[in-house]
mmCIF file of C-alpha atoms in Angstrom:
data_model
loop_
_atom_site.group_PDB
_atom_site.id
_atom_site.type_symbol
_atom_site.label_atom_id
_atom_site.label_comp_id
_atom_site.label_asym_id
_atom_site.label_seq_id
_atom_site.Cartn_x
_atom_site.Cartn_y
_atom_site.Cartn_z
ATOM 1 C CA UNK C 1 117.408 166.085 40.566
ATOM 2 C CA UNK C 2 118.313 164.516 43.781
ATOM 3 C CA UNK C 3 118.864 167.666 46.439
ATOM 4 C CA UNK C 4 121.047 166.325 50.181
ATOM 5 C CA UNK C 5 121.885 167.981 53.177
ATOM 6 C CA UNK C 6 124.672 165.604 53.680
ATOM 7 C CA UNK C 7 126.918 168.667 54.234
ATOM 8 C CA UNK C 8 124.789 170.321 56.933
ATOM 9 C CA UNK C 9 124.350 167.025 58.672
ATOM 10 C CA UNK C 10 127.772 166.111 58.406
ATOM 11 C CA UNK C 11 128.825 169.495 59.989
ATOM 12 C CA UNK C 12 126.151 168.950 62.798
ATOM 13 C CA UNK C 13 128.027 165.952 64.308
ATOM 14 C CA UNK C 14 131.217 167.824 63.167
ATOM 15 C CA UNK C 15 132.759 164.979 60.643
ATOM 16 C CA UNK C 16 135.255 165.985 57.873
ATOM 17 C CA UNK C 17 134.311 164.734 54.465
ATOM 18 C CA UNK C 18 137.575 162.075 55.354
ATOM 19 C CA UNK C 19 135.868 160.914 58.442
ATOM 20 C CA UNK C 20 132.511 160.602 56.759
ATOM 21 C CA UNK C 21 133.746 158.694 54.013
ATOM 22 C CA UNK C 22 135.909 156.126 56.417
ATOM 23 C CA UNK C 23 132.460 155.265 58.084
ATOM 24 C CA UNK C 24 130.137 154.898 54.929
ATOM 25 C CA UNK C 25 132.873 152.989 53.061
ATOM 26 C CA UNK C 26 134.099 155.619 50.092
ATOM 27 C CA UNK C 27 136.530 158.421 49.357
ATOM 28 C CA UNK C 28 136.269 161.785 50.444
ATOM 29 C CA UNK C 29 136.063 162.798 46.994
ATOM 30 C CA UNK C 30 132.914 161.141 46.992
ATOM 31 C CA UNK C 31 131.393 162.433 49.275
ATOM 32 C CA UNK C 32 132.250 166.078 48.428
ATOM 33 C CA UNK C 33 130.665 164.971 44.903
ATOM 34 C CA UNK C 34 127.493 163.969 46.892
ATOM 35 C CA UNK C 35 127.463 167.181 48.664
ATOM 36 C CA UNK C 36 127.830 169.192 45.373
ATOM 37 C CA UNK C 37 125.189 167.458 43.960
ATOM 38 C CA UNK C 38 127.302 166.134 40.910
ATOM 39 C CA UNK C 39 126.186 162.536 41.898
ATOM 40 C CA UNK C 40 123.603 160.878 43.209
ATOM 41 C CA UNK C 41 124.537 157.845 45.487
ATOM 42 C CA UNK C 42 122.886 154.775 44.947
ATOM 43 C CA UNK C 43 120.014 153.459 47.816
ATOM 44 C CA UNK C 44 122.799 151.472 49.382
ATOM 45 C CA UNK C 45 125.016 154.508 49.724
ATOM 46 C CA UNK C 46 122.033 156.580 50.738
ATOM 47 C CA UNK C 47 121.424 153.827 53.773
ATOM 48 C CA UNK C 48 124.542 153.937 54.755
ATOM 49 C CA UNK C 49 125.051 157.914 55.151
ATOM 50 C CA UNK C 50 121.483 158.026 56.525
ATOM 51 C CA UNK C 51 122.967 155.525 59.384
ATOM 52 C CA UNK C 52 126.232 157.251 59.744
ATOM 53 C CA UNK C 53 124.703 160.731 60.020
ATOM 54 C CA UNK C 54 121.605 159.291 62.241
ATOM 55 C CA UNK C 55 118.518 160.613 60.362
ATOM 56 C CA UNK C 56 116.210 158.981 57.892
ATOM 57 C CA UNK C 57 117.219 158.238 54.997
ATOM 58 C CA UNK C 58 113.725 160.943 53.498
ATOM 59 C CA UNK C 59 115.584 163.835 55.667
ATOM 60 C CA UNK C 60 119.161 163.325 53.709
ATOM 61 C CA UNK C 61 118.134 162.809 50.467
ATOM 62 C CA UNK C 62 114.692 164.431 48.117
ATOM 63 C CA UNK C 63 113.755 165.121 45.280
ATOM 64 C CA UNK C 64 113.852 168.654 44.003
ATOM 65 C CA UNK C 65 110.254 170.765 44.290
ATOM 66 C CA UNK C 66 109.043 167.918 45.841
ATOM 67 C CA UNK C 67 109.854 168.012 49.721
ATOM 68 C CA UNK C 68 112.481 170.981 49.470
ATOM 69 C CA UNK C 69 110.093 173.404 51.110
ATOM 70 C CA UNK C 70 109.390 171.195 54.275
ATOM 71 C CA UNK C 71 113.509 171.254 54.628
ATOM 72 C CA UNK V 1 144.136 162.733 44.784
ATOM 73 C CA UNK V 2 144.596 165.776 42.543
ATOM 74 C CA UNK V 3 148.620 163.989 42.513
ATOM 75 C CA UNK V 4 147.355 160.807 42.269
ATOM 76 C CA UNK V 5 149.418 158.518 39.770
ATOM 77 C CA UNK V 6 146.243 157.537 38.020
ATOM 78 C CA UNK V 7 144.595 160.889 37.634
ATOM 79 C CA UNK V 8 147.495 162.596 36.278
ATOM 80 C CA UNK V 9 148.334 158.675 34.377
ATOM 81 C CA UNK V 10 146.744 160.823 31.165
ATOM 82 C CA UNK V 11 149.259 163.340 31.051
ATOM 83 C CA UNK V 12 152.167 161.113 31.446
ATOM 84 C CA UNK V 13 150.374 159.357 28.377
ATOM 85 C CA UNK V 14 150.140 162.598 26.087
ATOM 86 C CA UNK V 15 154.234 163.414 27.189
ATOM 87 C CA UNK V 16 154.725 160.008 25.410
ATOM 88 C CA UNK V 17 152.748 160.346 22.901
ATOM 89 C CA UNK V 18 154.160 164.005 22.038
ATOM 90 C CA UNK V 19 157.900 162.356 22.504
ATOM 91 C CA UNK V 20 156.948 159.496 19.971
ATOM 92 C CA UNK V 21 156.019 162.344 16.967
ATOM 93 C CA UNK V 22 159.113 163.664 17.858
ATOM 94 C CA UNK V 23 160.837 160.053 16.941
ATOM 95 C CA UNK V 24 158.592 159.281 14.472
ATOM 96 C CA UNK V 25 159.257 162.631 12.526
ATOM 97 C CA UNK V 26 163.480 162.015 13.058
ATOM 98 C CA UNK V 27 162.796 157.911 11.778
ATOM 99 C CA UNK V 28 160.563 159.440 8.883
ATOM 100 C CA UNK V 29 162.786 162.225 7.311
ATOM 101 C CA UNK V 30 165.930 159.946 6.124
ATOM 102 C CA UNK V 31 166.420 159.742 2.451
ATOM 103 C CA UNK V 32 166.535 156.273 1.222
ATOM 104 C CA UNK V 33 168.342 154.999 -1.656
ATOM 105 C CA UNK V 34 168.040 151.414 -3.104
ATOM 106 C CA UNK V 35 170.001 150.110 -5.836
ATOM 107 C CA UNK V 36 169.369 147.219 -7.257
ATOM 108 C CA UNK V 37 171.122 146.172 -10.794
ATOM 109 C CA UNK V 38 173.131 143.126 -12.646
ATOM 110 C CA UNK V 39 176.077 143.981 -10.622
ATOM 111 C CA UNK V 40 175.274 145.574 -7.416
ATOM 112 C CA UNK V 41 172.311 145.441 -4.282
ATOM 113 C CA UNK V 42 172.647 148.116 -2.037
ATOM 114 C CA UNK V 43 170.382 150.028 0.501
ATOM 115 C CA UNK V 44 171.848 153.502 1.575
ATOM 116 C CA UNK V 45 169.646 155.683 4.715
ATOM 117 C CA UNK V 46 171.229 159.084 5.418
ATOM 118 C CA UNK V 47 170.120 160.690 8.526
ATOM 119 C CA UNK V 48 171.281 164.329 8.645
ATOM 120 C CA UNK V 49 172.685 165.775 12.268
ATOM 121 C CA UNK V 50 169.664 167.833 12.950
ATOM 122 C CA UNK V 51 166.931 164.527 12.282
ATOM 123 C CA UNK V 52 169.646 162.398 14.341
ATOM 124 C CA UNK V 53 169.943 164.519 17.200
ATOM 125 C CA UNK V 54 165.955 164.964 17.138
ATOM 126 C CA UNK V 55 165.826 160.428 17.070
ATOM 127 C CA UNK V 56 168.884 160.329 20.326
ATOM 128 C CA UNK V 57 167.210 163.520 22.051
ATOM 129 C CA UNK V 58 164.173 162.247 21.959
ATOM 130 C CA UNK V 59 165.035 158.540 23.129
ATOM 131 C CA UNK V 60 166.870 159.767 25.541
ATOM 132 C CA UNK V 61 164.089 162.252 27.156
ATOM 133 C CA UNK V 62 161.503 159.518 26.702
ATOM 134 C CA UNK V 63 164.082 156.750 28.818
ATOM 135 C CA UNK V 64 164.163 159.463 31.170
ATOM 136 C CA UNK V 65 160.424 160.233 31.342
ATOM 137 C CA UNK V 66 159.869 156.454 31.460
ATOM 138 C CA UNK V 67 162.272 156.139 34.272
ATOM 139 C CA UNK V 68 160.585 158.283 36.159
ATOM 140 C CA UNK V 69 157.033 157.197 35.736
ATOM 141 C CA UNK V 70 157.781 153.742 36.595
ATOM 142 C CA UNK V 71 159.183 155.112 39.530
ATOM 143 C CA UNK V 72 155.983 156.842 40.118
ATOM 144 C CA UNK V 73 153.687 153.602 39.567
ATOM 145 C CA UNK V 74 156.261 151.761 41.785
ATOM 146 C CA UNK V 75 155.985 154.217 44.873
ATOM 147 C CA UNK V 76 151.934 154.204 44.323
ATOM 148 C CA UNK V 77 151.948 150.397 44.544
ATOM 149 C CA UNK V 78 154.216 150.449 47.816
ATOM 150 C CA UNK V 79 151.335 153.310 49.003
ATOM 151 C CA UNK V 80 148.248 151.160 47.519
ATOM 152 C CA UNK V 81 148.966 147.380 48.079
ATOM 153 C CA UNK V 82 145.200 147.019 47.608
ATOM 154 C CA UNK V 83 144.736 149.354 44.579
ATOM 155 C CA UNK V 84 147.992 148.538 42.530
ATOM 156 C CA UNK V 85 148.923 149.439 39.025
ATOM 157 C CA UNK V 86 149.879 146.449 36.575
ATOM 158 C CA UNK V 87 152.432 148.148 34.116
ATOM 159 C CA UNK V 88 150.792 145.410 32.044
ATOM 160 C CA UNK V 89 147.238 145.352 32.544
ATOM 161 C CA UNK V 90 144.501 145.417 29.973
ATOM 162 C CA UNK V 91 142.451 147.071 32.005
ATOM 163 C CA UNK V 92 143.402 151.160 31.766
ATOM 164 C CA UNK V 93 144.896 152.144 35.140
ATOM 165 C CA UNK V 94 144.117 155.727 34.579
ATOM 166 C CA UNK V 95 140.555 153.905 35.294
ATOM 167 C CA UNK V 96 139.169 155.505 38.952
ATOM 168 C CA UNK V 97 137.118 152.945 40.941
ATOM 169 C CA UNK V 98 137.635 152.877 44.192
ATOM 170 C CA UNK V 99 133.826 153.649 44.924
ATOM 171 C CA UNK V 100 130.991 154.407 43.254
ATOM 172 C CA UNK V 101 131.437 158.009 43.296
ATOM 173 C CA UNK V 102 134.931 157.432 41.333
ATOM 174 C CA UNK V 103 133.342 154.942 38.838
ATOM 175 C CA UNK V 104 130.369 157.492 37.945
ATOM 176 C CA UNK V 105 133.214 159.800 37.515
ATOM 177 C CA UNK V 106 135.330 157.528 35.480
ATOM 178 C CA UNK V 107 132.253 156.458 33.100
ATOM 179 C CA UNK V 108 131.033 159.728 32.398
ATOM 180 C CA UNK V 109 135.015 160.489 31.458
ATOM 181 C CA UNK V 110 134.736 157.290 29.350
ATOM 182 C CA UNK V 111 131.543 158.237 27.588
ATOM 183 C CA UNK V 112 133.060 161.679 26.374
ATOM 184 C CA UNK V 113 136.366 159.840 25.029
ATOM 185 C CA UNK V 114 133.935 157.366 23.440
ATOM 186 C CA UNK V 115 131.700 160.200 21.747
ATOM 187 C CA UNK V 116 135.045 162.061 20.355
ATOM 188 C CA UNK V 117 136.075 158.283 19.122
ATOM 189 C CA UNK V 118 132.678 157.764 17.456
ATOM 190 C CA UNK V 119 133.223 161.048 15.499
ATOM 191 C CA UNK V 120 137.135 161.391 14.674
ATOM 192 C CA UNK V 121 137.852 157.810 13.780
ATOM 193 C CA UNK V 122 135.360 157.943 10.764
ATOM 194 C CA UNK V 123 136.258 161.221 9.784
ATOM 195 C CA UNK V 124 139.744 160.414 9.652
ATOM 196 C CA UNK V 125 139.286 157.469 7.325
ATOM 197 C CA UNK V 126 137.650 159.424 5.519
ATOM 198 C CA UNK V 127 140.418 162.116 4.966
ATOM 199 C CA UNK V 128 142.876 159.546 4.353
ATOM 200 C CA UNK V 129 140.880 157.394 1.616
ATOM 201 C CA UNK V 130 140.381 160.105 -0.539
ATOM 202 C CA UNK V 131 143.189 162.368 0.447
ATOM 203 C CA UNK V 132 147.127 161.332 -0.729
ATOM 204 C CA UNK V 133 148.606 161.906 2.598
ATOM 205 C CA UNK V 134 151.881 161.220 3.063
ATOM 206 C CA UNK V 135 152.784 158.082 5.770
ATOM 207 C CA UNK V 136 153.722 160.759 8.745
ATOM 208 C CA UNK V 137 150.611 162.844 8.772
ATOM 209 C CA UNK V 138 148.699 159.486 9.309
ATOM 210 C CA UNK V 139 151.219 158.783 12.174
ATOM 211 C CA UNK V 140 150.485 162.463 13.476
ATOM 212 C CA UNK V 141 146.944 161.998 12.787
ATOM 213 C CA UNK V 142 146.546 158.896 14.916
ATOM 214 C CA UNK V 143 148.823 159.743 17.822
ATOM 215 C CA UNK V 144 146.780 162.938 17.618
ATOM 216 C CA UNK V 145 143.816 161.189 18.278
ATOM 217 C CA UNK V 146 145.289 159.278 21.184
ATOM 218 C CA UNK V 147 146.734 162.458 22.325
ATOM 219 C CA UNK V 148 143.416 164.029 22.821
ATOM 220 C CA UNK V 149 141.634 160.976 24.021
ATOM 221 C CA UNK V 150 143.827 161.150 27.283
ATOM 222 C CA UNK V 151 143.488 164.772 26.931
ATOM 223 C CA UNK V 152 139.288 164.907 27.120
ATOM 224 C CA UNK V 153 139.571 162.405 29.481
ATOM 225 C CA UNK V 154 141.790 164.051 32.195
ATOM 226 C CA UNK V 155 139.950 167.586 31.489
ATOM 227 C CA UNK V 156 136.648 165.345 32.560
ATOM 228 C CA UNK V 157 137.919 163.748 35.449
ATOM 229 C CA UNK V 158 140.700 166.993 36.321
ATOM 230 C CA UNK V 159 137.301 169.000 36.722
ATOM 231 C CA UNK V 160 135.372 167.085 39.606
ATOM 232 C CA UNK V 161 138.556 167.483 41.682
ATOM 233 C CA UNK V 162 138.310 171.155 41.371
ATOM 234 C CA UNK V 163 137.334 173.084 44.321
ATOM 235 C CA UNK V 164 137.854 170.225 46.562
ATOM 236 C CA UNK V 165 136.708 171.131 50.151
ATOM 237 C CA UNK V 166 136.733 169.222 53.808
#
């Protein structure tokens, strides 16, 4: 399962989900889905949030018991 | 988005759908009688007061309904020029793809609807092949098939809005 800290991130450079979403390009339903973890966002998506929250895209996104202790 | 014309499009569908049994049960119950001899060819359809109040009501509460919904798709197109409803479009407008977040959504939504399909349809041909059932529990049947259809599909998408949170 893909694990994010979109939310933390997000809250770091203190974006709503609405603001977020204007500047990656989707809803703000999407990107509370992201955050919940109910859907993984393809690489493109992943890119793009990665950009808009400026970190790598490895920091945002992981996969779970892989990297999740090192976060 | 929890308002949104095409996430709550399913439940405007299953008021319709529940308002046509309603019609369907007033134009099934007349008694028919057809005479047909040397002499005379007649067809006589009595409708008692309670089945023809049941047919006006309910064409009247589903002009009303209708009224209203087209309304509804109306002030959502003058909202979404880019994202517009086509009263007569193919293409399902309770359909969510704005992004790919609404179309993962939307599929998973379609793929439960699909499964129910895969198992009721057969089942119900089934019933009716090699059970004598009369021509309005078919009608119920199949409008209660379409009934839940809309209804698994907006408890699918209805539950990824929950606990929506800036």
């Amino acid at each position: 399962m893909l694990k994010n800290r979109v939310k933390e991130m997000r809250a770091r450079h203190s974006l709503t989900q609405s603001d977020l979403g204007k500047q990656v390009d989707v809803t703000r339903q999407t990107i509370a889905f992201i955050e919940k973890g109910e859907f993984s966002p393809s690489i493109t998506l992943s890119l793009k949030l990665a950009k808009a929250l400026q970190v790598d895209v490895n920091e945002l996104f992981w996969l779970e018991g892989e990297k999740e202790d090192e976060k | 988005m929890k308002n949104d014309i095409r996430v709550t499009y399913p439940l405007w569908m299953m008021g319709f759908i529940a308002l046509l049994g309603v019609i369907a049960y007033g134009i099934n119950s007349p008694k028919t009688e057809f005479i047909d001899t040397a002499t005379e060819t007649s067809l006589t359809v009595q409708i008692g007061p309670f089945e023809s109040a049941l047919i006006f009501g309910a064409i009247f509460v589903y002009l009303i309904v209708l009224t209203i919904f087209v309304s509804k798709v109306k002030q959502y197109n003058k909202n979404n020029p880019q994202q517009k409803i086509s009263m007569f479009s193919i293409r399902p407008p309770e359909y969510l793809e704005a992004d790919e977040g609404m179309t993962y959504i939307t599929r998973w939504a379609v793929q439960k609807v699909y499964t129910f399909y895969s198992l009721a349809l057969p089942a119900l041909a089934t019933v009716v092949i090699i059970l004598p059932i009369p021509r309005l529990l078919i009608i119920y049947a199949i409008l209660g098939l379409a009934f839940t259809q809309y209804g698994i599909y907006y408890a699918e998408v209805r539950k990824h809005f929950k606990e929506e949170t800036e």
